[in-house]
PDB file of C-alpha atoms and ligand atoms in Angstrom:
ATOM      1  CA  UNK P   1      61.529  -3.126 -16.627  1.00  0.00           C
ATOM      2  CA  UNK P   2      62.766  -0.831 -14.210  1.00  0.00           C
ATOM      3  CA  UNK P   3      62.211  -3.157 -10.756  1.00  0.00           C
ATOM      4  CA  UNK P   4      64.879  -5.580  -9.722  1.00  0.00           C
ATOM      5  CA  UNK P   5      63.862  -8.458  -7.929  1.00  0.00           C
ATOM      6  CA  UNK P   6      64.780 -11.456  -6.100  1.00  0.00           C
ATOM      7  CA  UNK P   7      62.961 -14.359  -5.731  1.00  0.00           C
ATOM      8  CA  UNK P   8      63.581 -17.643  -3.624  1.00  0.00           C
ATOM      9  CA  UNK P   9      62.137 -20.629  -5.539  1.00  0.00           C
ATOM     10  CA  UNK P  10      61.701 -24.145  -3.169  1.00  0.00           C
ATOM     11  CA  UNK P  11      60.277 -27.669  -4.073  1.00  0.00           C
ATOM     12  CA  UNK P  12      60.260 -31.194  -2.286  1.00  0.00           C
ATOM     13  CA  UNK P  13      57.901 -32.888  -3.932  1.00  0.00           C
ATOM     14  CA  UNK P  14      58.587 -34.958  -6.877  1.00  0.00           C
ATOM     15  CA  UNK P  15      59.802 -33.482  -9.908  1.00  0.00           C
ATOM     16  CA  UNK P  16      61.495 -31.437  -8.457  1.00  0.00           C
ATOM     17  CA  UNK P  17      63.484 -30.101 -11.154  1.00  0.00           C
ATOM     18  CA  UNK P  18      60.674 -29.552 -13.400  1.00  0.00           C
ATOM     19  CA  UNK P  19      58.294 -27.661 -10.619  1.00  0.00           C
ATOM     20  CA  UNK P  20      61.620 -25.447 -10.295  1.00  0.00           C
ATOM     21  CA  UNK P  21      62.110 -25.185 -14.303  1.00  0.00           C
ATOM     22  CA  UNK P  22      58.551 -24.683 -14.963  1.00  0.00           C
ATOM     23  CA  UNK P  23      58.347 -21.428 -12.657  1.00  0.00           C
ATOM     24  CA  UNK P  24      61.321 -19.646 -14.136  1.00  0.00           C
ATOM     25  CA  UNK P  25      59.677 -20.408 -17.628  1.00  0.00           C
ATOM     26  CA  UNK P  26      56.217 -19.495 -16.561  1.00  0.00           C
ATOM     27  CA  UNK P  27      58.118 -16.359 -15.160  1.00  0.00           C
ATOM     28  CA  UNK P  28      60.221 -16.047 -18.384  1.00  0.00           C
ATOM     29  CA  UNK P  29      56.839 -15.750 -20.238  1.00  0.00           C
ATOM     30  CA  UNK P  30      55.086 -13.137 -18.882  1.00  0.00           C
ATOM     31  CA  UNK P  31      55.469  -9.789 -21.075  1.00  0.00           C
ATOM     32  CA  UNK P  32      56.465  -7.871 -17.748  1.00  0.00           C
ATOM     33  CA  UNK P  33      58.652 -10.034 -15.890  1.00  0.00           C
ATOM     34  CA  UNK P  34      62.212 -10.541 -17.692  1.00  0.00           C
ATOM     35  CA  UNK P  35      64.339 -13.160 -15.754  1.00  0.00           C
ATOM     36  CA  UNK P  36      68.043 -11.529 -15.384  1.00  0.00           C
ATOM     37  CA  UNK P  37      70.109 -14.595 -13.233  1.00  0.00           C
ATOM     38  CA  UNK P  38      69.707 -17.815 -12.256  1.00  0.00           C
ATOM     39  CA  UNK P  39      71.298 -19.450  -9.610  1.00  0.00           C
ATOM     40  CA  UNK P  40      72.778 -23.205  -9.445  1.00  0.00           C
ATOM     41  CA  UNK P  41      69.845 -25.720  -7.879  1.00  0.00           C
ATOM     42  CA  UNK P  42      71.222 -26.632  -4.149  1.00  0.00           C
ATOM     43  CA  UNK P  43      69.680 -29.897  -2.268  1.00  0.00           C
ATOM     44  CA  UNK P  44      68.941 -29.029   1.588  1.00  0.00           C
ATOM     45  CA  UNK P  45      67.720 -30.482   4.196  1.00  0.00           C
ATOM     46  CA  UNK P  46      64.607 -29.020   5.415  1.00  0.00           C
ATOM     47  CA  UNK P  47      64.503 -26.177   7.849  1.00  0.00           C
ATOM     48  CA  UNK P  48      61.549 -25.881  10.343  1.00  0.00           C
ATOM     49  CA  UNK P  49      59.306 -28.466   9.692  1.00  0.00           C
ATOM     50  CA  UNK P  50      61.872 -31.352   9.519  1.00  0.00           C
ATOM     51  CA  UNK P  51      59.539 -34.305   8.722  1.00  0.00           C
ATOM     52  CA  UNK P  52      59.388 -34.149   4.899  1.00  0.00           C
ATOM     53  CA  UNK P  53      61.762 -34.611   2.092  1.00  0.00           C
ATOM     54  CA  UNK P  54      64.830 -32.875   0.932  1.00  0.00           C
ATOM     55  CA  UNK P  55      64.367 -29.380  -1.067  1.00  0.00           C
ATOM     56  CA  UNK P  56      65.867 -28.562  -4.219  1.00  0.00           C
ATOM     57  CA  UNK P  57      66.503 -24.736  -3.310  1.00  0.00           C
ATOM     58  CA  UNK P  58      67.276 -21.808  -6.183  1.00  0.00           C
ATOM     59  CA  UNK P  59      67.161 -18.126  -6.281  1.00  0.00           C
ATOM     60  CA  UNK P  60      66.670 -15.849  -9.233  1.00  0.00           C
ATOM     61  CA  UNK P  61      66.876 -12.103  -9.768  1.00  0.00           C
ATOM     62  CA  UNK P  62      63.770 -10.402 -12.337  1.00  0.00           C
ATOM     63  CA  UNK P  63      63.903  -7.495 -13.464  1.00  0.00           C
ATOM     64  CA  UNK P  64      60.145  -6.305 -13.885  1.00  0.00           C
ATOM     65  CA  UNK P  65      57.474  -3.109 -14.134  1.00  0.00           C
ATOM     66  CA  UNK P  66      54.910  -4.868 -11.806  1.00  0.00           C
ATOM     67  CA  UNK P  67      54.280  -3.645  -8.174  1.00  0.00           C
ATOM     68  CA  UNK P  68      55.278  -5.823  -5.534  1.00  0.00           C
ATOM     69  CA  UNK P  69      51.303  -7.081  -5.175  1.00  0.00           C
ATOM     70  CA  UNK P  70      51.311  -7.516  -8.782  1.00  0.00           C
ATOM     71  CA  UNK P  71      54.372  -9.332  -8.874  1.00  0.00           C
ATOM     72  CA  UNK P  72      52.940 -11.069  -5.474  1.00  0.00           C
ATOM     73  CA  UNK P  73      49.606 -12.221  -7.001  1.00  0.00           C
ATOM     74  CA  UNK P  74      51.443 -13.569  -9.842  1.00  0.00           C
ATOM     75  CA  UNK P  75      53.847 -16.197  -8.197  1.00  0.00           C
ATOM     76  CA  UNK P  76      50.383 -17.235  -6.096  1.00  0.00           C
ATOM     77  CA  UNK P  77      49.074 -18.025  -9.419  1.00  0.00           C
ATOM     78  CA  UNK P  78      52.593 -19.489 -10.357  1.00  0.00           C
ATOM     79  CA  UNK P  79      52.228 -22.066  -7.101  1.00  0.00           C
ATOM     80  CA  UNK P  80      48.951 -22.953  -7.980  1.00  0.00           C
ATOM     81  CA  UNK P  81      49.200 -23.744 -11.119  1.00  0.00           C
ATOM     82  CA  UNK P  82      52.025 -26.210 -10.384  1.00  0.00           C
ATOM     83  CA  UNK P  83      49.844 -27.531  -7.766  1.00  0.00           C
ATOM     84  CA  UNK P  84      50.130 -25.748  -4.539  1.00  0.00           C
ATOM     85  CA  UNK P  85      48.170 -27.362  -1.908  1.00  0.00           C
ATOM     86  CA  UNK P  86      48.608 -25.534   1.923  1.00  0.00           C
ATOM     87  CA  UNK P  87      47.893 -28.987   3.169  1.00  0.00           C
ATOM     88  CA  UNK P  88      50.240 -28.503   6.131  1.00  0.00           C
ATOM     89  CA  UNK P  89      51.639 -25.127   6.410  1.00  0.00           C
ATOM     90  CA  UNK P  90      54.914 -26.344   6.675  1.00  0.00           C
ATOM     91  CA  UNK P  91      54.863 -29.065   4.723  1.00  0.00           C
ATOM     92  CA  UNK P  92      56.009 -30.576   1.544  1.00  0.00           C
ATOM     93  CA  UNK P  93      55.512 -28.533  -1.372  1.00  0.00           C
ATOM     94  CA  UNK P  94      55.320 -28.301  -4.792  1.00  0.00           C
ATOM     95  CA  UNK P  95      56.461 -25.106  -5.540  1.00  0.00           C
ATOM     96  CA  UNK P  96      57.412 -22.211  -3.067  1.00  0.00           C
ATOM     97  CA  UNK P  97      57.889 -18.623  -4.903  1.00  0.00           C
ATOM     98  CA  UNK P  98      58.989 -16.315  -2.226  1.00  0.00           C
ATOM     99  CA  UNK P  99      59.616 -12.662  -2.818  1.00  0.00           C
ATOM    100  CA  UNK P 100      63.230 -11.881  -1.267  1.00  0.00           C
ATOM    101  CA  UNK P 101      63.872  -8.019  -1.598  1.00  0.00           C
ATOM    102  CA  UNK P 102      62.306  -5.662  -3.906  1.00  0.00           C
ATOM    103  CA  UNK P 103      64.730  -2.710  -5.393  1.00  0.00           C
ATOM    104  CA  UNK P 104      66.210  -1.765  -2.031  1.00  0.00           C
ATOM    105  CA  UNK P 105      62.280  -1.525  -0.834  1.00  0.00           C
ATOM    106  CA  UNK P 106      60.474  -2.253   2.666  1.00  0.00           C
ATOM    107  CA  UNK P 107      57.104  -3.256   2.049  1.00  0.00           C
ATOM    108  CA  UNK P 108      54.487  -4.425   5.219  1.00  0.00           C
ATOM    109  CA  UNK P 109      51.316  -5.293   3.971  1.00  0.00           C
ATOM    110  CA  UNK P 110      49.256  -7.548   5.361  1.00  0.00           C
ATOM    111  CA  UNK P 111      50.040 -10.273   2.727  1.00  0.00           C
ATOM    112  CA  UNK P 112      53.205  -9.300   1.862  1.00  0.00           C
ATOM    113  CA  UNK P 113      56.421  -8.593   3.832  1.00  0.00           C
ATOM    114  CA  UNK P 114      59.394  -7.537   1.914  1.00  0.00           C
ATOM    115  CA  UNK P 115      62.713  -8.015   2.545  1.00  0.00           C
ATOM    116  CA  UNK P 116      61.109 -11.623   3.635  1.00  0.00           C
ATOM    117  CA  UNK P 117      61.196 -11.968   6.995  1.00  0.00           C
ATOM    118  CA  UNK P 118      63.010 -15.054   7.377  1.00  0.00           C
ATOM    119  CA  UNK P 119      65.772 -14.803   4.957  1.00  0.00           C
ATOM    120  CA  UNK P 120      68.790 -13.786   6.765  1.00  0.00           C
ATOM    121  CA  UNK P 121      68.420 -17.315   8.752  1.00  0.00           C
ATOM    122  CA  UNK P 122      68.201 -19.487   5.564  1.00  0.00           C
ATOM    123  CA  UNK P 123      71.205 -20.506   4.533  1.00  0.00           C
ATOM    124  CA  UNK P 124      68.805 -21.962   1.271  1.00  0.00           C
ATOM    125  CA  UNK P 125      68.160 -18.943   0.251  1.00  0.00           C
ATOM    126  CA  UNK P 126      71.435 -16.734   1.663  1.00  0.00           C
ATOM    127  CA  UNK P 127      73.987 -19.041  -0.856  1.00  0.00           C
ATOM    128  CA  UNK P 128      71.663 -19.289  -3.834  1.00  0.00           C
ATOM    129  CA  UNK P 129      71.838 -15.367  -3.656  1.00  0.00           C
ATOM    130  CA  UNK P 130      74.937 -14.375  -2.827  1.00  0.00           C
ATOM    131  CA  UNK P 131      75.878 -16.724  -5.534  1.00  0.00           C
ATOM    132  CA  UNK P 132      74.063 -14.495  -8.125  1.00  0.00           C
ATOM    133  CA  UNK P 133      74.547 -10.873  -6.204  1.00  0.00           C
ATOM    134  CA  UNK P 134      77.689 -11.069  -4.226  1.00  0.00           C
ATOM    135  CA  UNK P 135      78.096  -7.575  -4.066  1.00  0.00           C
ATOM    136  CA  UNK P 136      74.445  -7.251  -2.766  1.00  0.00           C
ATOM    137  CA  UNK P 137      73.742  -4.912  -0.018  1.00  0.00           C
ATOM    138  CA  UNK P 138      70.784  -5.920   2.608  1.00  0.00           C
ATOM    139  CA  UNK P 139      68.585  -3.421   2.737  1.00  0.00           C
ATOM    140  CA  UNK P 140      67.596  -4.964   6.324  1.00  0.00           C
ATOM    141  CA  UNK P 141      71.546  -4.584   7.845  1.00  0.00           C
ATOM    142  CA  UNK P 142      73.051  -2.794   4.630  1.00  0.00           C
ATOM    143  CA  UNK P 143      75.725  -5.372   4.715  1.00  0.00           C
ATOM    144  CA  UNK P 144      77.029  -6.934   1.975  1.00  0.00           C
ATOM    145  CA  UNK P 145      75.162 -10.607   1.302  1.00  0.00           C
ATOM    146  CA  UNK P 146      78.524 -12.523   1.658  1.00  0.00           C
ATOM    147  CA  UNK P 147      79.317 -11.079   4.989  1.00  0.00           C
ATOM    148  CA  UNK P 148      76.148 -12.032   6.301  1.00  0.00           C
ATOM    149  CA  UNK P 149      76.005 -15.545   4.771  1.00  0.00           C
ATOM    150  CA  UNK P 150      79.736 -15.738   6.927  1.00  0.00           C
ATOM    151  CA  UNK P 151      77.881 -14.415  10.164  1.00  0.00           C
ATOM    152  CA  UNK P 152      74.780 -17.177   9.552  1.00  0.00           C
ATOM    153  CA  UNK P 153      77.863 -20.017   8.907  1.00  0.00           C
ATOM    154  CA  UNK P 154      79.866 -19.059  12.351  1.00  0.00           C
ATOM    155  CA  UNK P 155      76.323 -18.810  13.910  1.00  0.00           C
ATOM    156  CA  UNK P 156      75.607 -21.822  13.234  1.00  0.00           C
ATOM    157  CA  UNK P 157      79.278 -23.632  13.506  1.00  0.00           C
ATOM    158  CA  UNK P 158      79.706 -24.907  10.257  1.00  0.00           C
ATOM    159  CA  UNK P 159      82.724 -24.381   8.671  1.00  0.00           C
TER     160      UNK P 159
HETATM  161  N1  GSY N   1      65.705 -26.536   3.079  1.00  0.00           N
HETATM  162  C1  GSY N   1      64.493 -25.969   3.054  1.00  0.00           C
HETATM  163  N2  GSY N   1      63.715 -26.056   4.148  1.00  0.00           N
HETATM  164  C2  GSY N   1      62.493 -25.473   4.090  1.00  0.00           C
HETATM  165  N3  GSY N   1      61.508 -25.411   5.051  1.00  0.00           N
HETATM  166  C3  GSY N   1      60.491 -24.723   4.522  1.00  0.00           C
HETATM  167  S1  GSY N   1      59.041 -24.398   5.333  1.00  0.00           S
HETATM  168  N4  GSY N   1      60.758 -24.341   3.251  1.00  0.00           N
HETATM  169  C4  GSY N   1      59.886 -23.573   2.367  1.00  0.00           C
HETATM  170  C5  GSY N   1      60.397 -22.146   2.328  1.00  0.00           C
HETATM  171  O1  GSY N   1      59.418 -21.251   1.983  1.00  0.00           O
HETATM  172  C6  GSY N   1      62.023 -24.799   2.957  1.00  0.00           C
HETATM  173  C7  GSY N   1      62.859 -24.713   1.818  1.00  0.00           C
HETATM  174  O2  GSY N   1      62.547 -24.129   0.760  1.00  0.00           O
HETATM  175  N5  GSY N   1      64.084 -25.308   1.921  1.00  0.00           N
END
């Protein structure tokens, strides 16, 4: 299993736990995928598209031998099998199993974008992470996760 990666797991849709528990099993299963940390579950409000429910938020680190589109078509099949449906593209979801960073890797395909693109403005994904790789270095800024979780907080005025 020599890959380490992060992954950003999401749900606001009723059970929420269990969508969240049944991916990190599902994940725990597979013979190439070995599940190294698990964050605490965080409820947020959502981000973006604002008229839905509240997310329960997590972020795990995997350590695995699949490629980043293996590893990619497997959390698809992950979503759907907890019922995925891209009714609204922002909408409430089941299940989202988002690929954070890959080793220290960036990949640009045209279905996959590692580090993910929008993860240095989510504070639901920055805590869950730094919680579980503190001394994590972004391979997008090369600075350490906590310091840019504190840039994201004074950003954004909360204190
Ligand atoms: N708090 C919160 N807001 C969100 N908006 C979207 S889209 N999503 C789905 C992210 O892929 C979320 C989420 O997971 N958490």
């Amino acid at each position: 299993m020599n890959h380490s990666v992060f992954l950003a797991l999401g749900s606001n849709i009723e059970d929420r736990e269990q969508h969240l528990a049944s991916a990190v099993k599902k994940l725990a299963n597979h013979e190439s995928i070995r599940v190294t940390k698990i964050s605490s579950i965080y409820e947020t409000d959502p981000v973006g598209y604002t008229d839905q429910g509240k997310f329960l938020n997590q972020v795990i680190q995997i350590k695995t031998d699949l490629s980043a589109l293996e590893l990619l078509s497997e959390t698809q099949e992950i979503e759907a099998s907890l019922g995925r449906k891209r009714e609204i593209k922002w909408g409430p979801r089941t299940l989202d199993l988002d690929i954070l960073l890959y080793n220290h890797e960036n990949i640009e395909t045209e279905t996959l974008k590692v580090p993910h693109p929008r993860m240095l403005e989510r504070s639901f994904v920055l805590i869950p992470l730094a919680e579980v790789a503190p001394e994590l270095q972004l391979p997008q800024n090369h600075v350490k996760i906590t310091d840019t979780l504190d840039k994201l907080i004074d950003k954004k005025g909360v204190r």
